[in-house]
Tab-separated table of C-alpha atoms and ligand atoms in Angstrom:
chain	number	residue	atom	x	y	z
A	238	MET	CA	358.110	184.203	81.338
A	239	ARG	CA	361.509	183.989	80.135
A	240	THR	CA	362.709	180.160	80.006
A	241	PRO	CA	365.852	179.762	82.221
A	242	LEU	CA	369.019	178.781	80.225
A	243	VAL	CA	371.876	177.415	82.233
A	244	ALA	CA	375.167	177.095	79.728
A	245	GLY	CA	378.371	175.280	80.696
A	246	ASN	CA	381.632	176.940	79.073
A	247	TRP	CA	384.186	174.437	79.306
A	248	LYS	CA	386.875	176.702	78.150
A	249	MET	CA	390.165	174.851	77.263
A	250	TYR	CA	389.362	171.918	79.192
A	251	THR	CA	388.438	168.106	78.291
A	252	THR	CA	389.433	165.972	75.579
A	253	PRO	CA	387.208	164.236	73.206
A	254	SER	CA	387.351	161.314	75.337
A	255	THR	CA	386.899	163.345	78.657
A	256	ALA	CA	384.146	165.634	77.141
A	257	ALA	CA	382.006	162.719	75.654
A	258	GLU	CA	382.104	161.323	79.191
A	259	LEU	CA	381.092	164.545	80.955
A	260	ALA	CA	378.220	165.108	78.266
A	261	ALA	CA	377.093	161.687	78.857
A	262	ARG	CA	376.718	162.370	82.809
A	263	ILE	CA	375.188	165.708	82.232
A	264	LYS	CA	372.740	163.856	79.937
A	265	LEU	CA	371.604	161.521	82.495
A	266	ASP	CA	371.310	163.913	85.353
A	267	THR	CA	369.343	166.245	83.720
A	268	VAL	CA	366.907	163.741	81.879
A	269	ASN	CA	363.812	165.238	83.964
A	270	VAL	CA	364.623	169.081	83.588
A	271	ASP	CA	361.590	170.562	81.641
A	272	PHE	CA	361.934	173.937	83.154
A	273	ALA	CA	365.064	175.117	81.888
A	274	ASP	CA	367.270	175.236	78.637
A	275	ILE	CA	370.768	173.730	78.835
A	276	ALA	CA	373.948	174.352	76.750
A	277	VAL	CA	377.385	172.995	76.791
A	278	PHE	CA	380.127	174.582	75.142
A	279	PRO	CA	383.011	172.325	74.609
A	280	PRO	CA	386.417	173.202	72.833
A	281	TYR	CA	385.946	172.482	68.991
A	282	ILE	CA	387.768	169.606	68.631
A	283	CYS	CA	385.183	167.684	71.160
A	284	ILE	CA	382.169	168.770	69.398
A	285	ALA	CA	381.782	165.907	67.330
A	286	ALA	CA	382.281	163.385	70.641
A	287	VAL	CA	379.743	165.584	72.796
A	288	ALA	CA	377.107	165.625	69.908
A	289	GLU	CA	377.660	161.899	69.819
A	290	ALA	CA	377.126	161.704	73.510
A	291	LEU	CA	373.986	163.905	73.748
A	292	LYS	CA	372.122	162.187	70.800
A	293	GLY	CA	368.582	161.788	72.101
A	294	SER	CA	368.916	164.946	74.591
A	295	ASN	CA	367.350	168.248	74.205
A	296	ILE	CA	370.734	169.942	75.263
A	297	GLU	CA	372.072	172.115	72.874
A	298	ILE	CA	375.819	172.428	71.995
A	299	GLY	CA	377.873	175.508	71.150
A	300	ALA	CA	381.277	176.731	70.473
A	301	GLN	CA	383.303	179.317	72.206
A	302	ASP	CA	384.260	181.313	69.435
A	303	ILE	CA	384.068	181.829	65.704
A	304	PHE	CA	385.591	183.687	62.898
A	305	TRP	CA	383.547	185.781	61.016
A	306	GLU	CA	384.494	184.720	57.426
A	307	PRO	CA	382.413	181.624	56.185
A	308	GLU	CA	385.492	180.329	54.683
A	309	GLY	CA	389.039	180.781	53.255
A	310	ALA	CA	392.804	181.153	53.955
A	311	TYR	CA	392.535	182.020	57.625
A	312	THR	CA	394.696	179.387	59.160
A	313	GLY	CA	393.555	177.967	62.419
A	314	ALA	CA	390.000	179.556	62.141
A	315	ILE	CA	386.745	178.122	62.463
A	316	SER	CA	383.480	179.627	60.980
A	317	ALA	CA	379.856	179.606	61.866
A	318	ARG	CA	379.164	177.151	59.212
A	319	MET	CA	381.492	174.543	60.252
A	320	ILE	CA	380.289	174.591	63.774
A	321	ALA	CA	376.472	174.504	62.657
A	322	GLU	CA	377.190	171.785	60.599
A	323	SER	CA	378.957	169.919	63.379
A	324	GLY	CA	375.914	170.027	65.400
A	325	CYS	CA	376.066	173.622	67.318
A	326	ALA	CA	373.122	175.469	67.818
A	327	ARG	CA	374.623	178.248	70.015
A	328	VAL	CA	378.105	179.936	69.943
A	329	LEU	CA	379.551	182.398	72.451
A	330	VAL	CA	380.779	185.760	71.475
A	331	GLY	CA	383.028	188.397	73.088
A	332	HIS	CA	383.896	186.310	75.919
A	333	SER	CA	386.066	188.131	78.087
A	334	GLU	CA	388.885	185.748	77.961
A	335	ARG	CA	388.628	186.282	74.064
A	336	ARG	CA	388.914	189.790	74.948
A	337	THR	CA	391.737	189.675	77.347
A	338	TYR	CA	394.025	186.952	75.478
A	339	PHE	CA	392.900	186.890	71.918
A	340	GLY	CA	392.378	190.808	70.970
A	341	GLU	CA	388.422	190.325	70.924
A	342	THR	CA	386.883	193.975	70.295
A	343	ASP	CA	383.489	195.200	70.033
A	344	GLU	CA	383.746	195.525	66.423
A	345	LYS	CA	384.778	191.707	66.090
A	346	VAL	CA	381.964	190.683	68.174
A	347	LEU	CA	379.697	192.541	66.031
A	348	LYS	CA	381.164	190.651	63.043
A	349	LYS	CA	381.048	187.426	64.514
A	350	THR	CA	377.527	187.747	65.834
A	351	VAL	CA	376.270	188.742	62.415
A	352	ALA	CA	378.030	185.616	61.045
A	353	ALA	CA	376.577	183.365	63.765
A	354	LEU	CA	373.007	184.674	62.821
A	355	SER	CA	373.524	184.115	59.127
A	356	GLU	CA	374.185	180.563	59.796
A	357	GLY	CA	371.075	180.199	61.953
A	358	LEU	CA	373.446	180.127	65.183
A	359	LYS	CA	371.985	181.598	68.464
A	360	PRO	CA	374.694	183.738	69.668
A	361	ILE	CA	375.364	184.247	73.583
A	362	VAL	CA	377.260	187.826	73.464
A	363	CYS	CA	379.090	188.421	76.704
A	364	ILE	CA	379.915	191.679	78.241
A	365	GLY	CA	381.184	192.951	81.599
A	366	GLU	CA	383.527	195.351	83.251
A	367	THR	CA	386.647	194.532	84.972
A	368	LEU	CA	387.471	195.220	88.736
A	369	GLU	CA	389.312	198.733	87.617
A	370	GLN	CA	386.437	199.945	85.568
A	371	ARG	CA	383.942	198.924	88.597
A	372	GLU	CA	386.263	200.912	90.985
A	373	ALA	CA	386.573	203.920	88.696
A	374	GLY	CA	382.581	203.764	88.601
A	375	ILE	CA	382.310	203.432	84.918
A	376	THR	CA	380.726	199.947	84.929
A	377	GLU	CA	377.277	201.569	83.230
A	378	THR	CA	379.666	203.091	80.708
A	379	ILE	CA	381.492	200.115	79.768
A	380	LEU	CA	378.271	197.762	79.316
A	381	ASP	CA	376.741	200.619	77.377
A	382	THR	CA	379.660	201.277	74.795
A	383	GLN	CA	380.153	197.237	74.669
A	384	LEU	CA	376.440	196.429	73.815
A	385	LYS	CA	376.416	199.569	71.597
A	386	ASP	CA	379.458	198.881	69.505
A	387	GLY	CA	378.936	195.224	70.004
A	388	ILE	CA	375.404	194.414	68.967
A	389	GLY	CA	373.892	197.976	68.293
A	390	ALA	CA	374.005	197.855	64.520
A	391	LEU	CA	371.648	194.570	64.478
A	392	LYS	CA	367.991	195.272	63.803
A	393	ASN	CA	366.967	192.170	65.141
A	394	ILE	CA	368.161	190.837	68.130
A	395	ASP	CA	365.576	188.104	69.041
A	396	ALA	CA	368.099	184.982	68.567
A	397	LEU	CA	370.595	186.715	70.887
A	398	THR	CA	371.292	186.019	74.877
A	399	ILE	CA	373.107	188.356	76.680
A	400	ALA	CA	375.643	187.394	79.436
A	401	TYR	CA	376.601	189.597	81.840
A	402	GLU	CA	379.990	188.592	83.544
A	403	PRO	CA	382.057	190.843	85.262
A	404	VAL	CA	385.382	190.111	84.732
A	405	TRP	CA	386.666	190.449	88.251
A	406	ALA	CA	384.469	187.503	89.058
A	407	ILE	CA	385.274	185.118	86.281
A	408	GLY	CA	387.522	182.002	87.526
A	409	THR	CA	388.207	184.282	90.845
A	410	GLY	CA	385.778	182.820	93.399
A	411	LYS	CA	384.376	185.996	93.853
A	412	THR	CA	380.843	186.291	92.732
A	413	ALA	CA	378.917	189.513	92.351
A	414	THR	CA	376.393	189.773	95.187
A	415	PRO	CA	372.565	189.641	94.061
A	416	ASP	CA	372.299	192.970	94.376
A	417	GLN	CA	375.451	194.035	92.230
A	418	ALA	CA	374.394	191.440	89.624
A	419	ASP	CA	370.799	192.353	89.349
A	420	GLU	CA	371.647	196.085	89.179
A	421	ALA	CA	373.868	195.186	86.075
A	422	HIS	CA	371.139	193.241	84.566
A	423	LYS	CA	368.271	195.669	85.154
A	424	TYR	CA	370.699	198.305	83.369
A	425	ILE	CA	371.270	196.156	80.565
A	426	ARG	CA	367.859	195.401	80.068
A	427	GLY	CA	367.118	199.081	80.216
A	428	LEU	CA	369.427	199.732	77.342
A	429	ILE	CA	368.280	196.863	75.244
A	430	ALA	CA	364.407	198.635	75.982
A	431	GLY	CA	365.723	201.880	74.720
A	432	ARG	CA	367.330	200.741	71.501
A	433	TRP	CA	364.872	197.540	70.435
A	434	GLY	CA	361.957	198.426	72.366
A	435	ASP	CA	359.978	197.022	75.378
A	436	ASN	CA	358.803	193.898	73.976
A	437	VAL	CA	362.423	192.886	73.122
A	438	SER	CA	363.735	193.577	76.281
A	439	ARG	CA	361.210	191.837	77.850
A	440	ASN	CA	361.680	188.586	76.132
A	441	ILE	CA	365.656	188.566	75.849
A	442	ARG	CA	367.425	186.370	78.406
A	443	ILE	CA	370.255	187.758	80.340
A	444	LEU	CA	372.620	185.231	82.065
A	445	TYR	CA	374.909	185.831	84.901
A	446	GLY	CA	378.446	184.472	84.560
A	447	GLY	CA	381.230	184.577	86.888
A	448	SER	CA	382.047	182.281	89.834
A	449	VAL	CA	378.428	180.743	89.610
A	450	LYS	CA	378.729	177.616	92.126
A	451	PRO	CA	375.812	175.206	93.558
A	452	ASP	CA	375.839	177.194	96.849
A	453	ASN	CA	375.381	180.903	95.320
A	454	ALA	CA	373.279	180.252	92.257
A	455	ARG	CA	369.821	180.206	94.191
A	456	SER	CA	370.369	183.448	95.535
A	457	LEU	CA	371.399	185.268	92.206
A	458	TRP	CA	368.391	183.017	90.439
A	459	GLU	CA	365.914	184.660	92.546
A	460	ARG	CA	366.668	188.072	91.354
A	461	GLU	CA	363.959	189.072	88.774
A	462	ASP	CA	366.221	190.149	85.696
A	463	ILE	CA	368.564	186.937	85.876
A	464	ASP	CA	367.659	184.690	83.471
A	465	GLY	CA	370.058	181.678	83.994
A	466	PHE	CA	373.760	181.016	84.153
A	467	LEU	CA	376.844	181.030	82.197
A	468	VAL	CA	379.342	178.525	84.346
A	469	GLY	CA	382.829	178.069	83.800
A	470	GLY	CA	384.497	176.283	86.378
A	471	ALA	CA	381.623	174.601	88.023
A	472	SER	CA	380.208	172.996	84.887
A	473	LEU	CA	383.435	170.740	84.492
A	474	LYS	CA	381.650	168.458	87.256
A	475	ALA	CA	378.237	166.960	86.259
A	476	ASP	CA	377.172	167.256	89.704
A	477	SER	CA	377.438	170.728	90.320
A	478	PHE	CA	376.546	171.670	87.022
A	479	ARG	CA	373.109	169.320	87.622
A	480	ASP	CA	372.766	171.342	91.146
A	481	ILE	CA	373.006	174.928	89.230
A	482	VAL	CA	370.573	173.595	86.793
A	483	ASN	CA	368.396	172.592	89.733
A	484	SER	CA	368.613	176.019	91.375
A	485	VAL	CA	366.538	177.507	88.618
A	486	LYS	CA	363.462	175.726	89.114
B	662	PGA	P1	383.510	180.730	86.293
B	662	PGA	O1	383.459	181.175	84.363
B	662	PGA	O2	382.325	180.329	86.273
B	662	PGA	O3	384.720	179.725	86.090
B	662	PGA	O4	383.826	181.801	86.972
B	662	PGA	C1	382.608	181.941	84.018
B	662	PGA	C2	382.831	182.135	82.262
B	662	PGA	O5	383.839	182.507	82.206
B	662	PGA	O6	382.000	181.988	81.626
């Protein structure tokens, strides 16, 4: 049995004070949750305030990105070591918004994932096709390439979580249907089995992301290969995030 994981990606929302308030609400609202792992991904500048607000809870904190070098003359960049020391256990790698707006490639995904693992962080590696790619019938090829080039070189992926996030479903209000999501998740799990073996593929968590809301979470969660969610918009309200967490019970 894979423990579900519900992760909130706060993107470029909140300030240190509002992030601390949101974290404190989530902490209160999920105090009795023993059936799922929970993680929040605030902006870098809010991590310290969130870590303070979440003291004494099991909610994990992650960063939304890292640079792959441990330190150096890289103006504006943040390393795995820096976020680890700031209280992060996790990091998102390869989010589609990073791919679209910041030139993230599968090659960079690999470097960042390696850097994260070297600091003991647990990366959530995000993959997913665009609408054009889906309509062209190449979804599986895209997932295959992103997985192969992004993490295929890693010998051990035990610390990784995969997030399947169809780009056309992110922030659009268009969720993949449970059938569409499950089909992609099964395909990804099959790819993992082929490369790392059945045991690894049985244990790795594959999250769905893309317009997850309290009213669609349950029907997605009921599918065998969906192990939780990476939630954007709906994670910015404590009550909708709580309802999504409760849907994986
Ligand atoms: P969304 O974002 O839930 O707002 O669609 C998901 C994500 O980007 O991780």
